[in-house]
PDB file of C-alpha atoms in Angstrom:
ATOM      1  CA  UNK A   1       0.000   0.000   0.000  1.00 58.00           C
ATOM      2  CA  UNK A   2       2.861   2.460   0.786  1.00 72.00           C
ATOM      3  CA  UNK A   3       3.827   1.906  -2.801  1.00 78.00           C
ATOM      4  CA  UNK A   4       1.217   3.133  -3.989  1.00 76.00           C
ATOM      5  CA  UNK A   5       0.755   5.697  -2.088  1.00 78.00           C
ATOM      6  CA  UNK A   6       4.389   7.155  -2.934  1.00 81.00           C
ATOM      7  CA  UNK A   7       3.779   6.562  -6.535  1.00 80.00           C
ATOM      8  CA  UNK A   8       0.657   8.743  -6.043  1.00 78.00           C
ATOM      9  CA  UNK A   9       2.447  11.280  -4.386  1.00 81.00           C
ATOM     10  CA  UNK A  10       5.053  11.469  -7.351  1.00 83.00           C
ATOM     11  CA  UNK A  11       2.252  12.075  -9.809  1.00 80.00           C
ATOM     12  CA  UNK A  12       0.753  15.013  -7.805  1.00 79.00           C
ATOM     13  CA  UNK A  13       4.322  16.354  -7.727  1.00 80.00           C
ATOM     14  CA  UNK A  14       4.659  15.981 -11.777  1.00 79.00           C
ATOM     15  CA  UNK A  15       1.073  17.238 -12.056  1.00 79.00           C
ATOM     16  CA  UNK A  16       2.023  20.417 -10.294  1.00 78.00           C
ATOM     17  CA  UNK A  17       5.344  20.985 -11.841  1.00 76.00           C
ATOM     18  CA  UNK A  18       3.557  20.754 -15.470  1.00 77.00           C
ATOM     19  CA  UNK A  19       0.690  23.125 -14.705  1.00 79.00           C
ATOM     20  CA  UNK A  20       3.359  25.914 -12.991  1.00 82.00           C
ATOM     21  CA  UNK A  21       4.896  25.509 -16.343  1.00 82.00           C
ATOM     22  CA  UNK A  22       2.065  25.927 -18.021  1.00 82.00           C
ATOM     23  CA  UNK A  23       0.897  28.759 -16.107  1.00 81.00           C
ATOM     24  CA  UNK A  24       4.494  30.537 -16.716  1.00 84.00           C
ATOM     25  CA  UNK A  25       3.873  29.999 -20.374  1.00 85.00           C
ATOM     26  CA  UNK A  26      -0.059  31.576 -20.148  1.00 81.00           C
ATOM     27  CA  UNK A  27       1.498  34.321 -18.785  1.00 82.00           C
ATOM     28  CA  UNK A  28       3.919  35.137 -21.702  1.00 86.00           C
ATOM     29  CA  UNK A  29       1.007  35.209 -24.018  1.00 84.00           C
ATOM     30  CA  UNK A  30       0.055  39.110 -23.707  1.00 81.00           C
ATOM     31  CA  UNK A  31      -2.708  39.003 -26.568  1.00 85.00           C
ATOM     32  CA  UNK A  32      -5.118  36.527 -24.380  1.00 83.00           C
ATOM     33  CA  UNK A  33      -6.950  37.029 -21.307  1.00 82.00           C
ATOM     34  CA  UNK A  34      -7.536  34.102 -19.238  1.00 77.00           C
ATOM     35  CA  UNK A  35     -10.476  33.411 -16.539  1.00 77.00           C
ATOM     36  CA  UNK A  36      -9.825  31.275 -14.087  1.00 73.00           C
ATOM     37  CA  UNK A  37     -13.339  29.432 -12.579  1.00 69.00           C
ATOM     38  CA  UNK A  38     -13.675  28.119  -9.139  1.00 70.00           C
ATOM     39  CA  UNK A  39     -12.447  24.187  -9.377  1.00 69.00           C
ATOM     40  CA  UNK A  40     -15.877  23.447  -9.248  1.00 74.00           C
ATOM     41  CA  UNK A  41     -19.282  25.673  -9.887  1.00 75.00           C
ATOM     42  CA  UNK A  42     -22.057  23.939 -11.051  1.00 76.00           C
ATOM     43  CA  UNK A  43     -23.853  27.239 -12.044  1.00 78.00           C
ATOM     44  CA  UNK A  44     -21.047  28.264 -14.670  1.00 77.00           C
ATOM     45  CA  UNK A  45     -20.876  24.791 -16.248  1.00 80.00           C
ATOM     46  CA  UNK A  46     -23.421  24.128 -19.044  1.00 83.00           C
ATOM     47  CA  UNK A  47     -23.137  20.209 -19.035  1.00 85.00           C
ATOM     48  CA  UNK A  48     -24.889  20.673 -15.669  1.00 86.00           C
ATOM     49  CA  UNK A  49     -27.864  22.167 -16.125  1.00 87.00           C
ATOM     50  CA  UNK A  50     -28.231  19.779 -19.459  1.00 89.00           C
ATOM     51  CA  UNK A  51     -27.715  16.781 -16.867  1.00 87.00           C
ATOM     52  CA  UNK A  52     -30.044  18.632 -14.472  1.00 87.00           C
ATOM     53  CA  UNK A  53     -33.200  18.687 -16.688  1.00 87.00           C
ATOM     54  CA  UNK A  54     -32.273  15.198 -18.360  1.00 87.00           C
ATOM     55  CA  UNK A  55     -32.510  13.829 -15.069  1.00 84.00           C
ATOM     56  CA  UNK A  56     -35.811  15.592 -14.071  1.00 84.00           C
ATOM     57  CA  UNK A  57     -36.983  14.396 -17.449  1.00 83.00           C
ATOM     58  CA  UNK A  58     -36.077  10.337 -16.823  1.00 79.00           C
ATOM     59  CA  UNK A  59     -37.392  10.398 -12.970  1.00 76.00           C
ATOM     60  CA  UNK A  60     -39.975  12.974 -11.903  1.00 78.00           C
ATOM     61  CA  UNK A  61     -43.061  11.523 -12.191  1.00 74.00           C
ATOM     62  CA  UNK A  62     -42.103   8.247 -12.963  1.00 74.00           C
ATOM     63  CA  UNK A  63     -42.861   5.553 -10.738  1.00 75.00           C
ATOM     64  CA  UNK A  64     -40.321   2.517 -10.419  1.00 74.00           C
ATOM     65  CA  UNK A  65     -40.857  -0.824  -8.881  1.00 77.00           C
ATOM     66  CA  UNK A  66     -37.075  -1.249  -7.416  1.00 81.00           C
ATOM     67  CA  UNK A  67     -34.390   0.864  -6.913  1.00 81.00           C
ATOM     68  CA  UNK A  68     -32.353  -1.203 -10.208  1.00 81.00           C
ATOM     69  CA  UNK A  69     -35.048   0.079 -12.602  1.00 77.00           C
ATOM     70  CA  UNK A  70     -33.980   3.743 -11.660  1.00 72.00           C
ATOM     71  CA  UNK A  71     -30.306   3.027 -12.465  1.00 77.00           C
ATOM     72  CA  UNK A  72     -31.547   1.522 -15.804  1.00 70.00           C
TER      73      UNK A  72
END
């Protein structure tokens, strides 16, 4: 298990060191603004409110015999 956990912590690390140099390079580029979102926020994300009334479309007012029939 401690394996794995040290080869997860050696991705994070590579993760981070690629988006820093990313960032550096955004940063160069003087002809394009960039706007950063909030990691998550549901409101500003357009698949979600698709996924929202898909949903509401499949279940509400739809009556299932077991639980399995909703998943299907």
């Amino acid at each position: 298990m401690s394996d794995v956990n040290e080869l997860l912590k050696e991705a994070i690390k590579e993760t981070e060191n690629l988006n820093k140099g990313i960032n550096e390079y955004l940063k160069e580029l003087k002809n394009i603004e960039f706007l950063y979102l909030p990691s998550y926020c549901s409101e500003l994300n357009a698949i979600e409110h698709l996924w929202k009334n898909l949903c509401a479309a499949v279940t509400h007012n739809a009556l299932f015999d077991q639980f399995t029939e909703l998943l299907n």
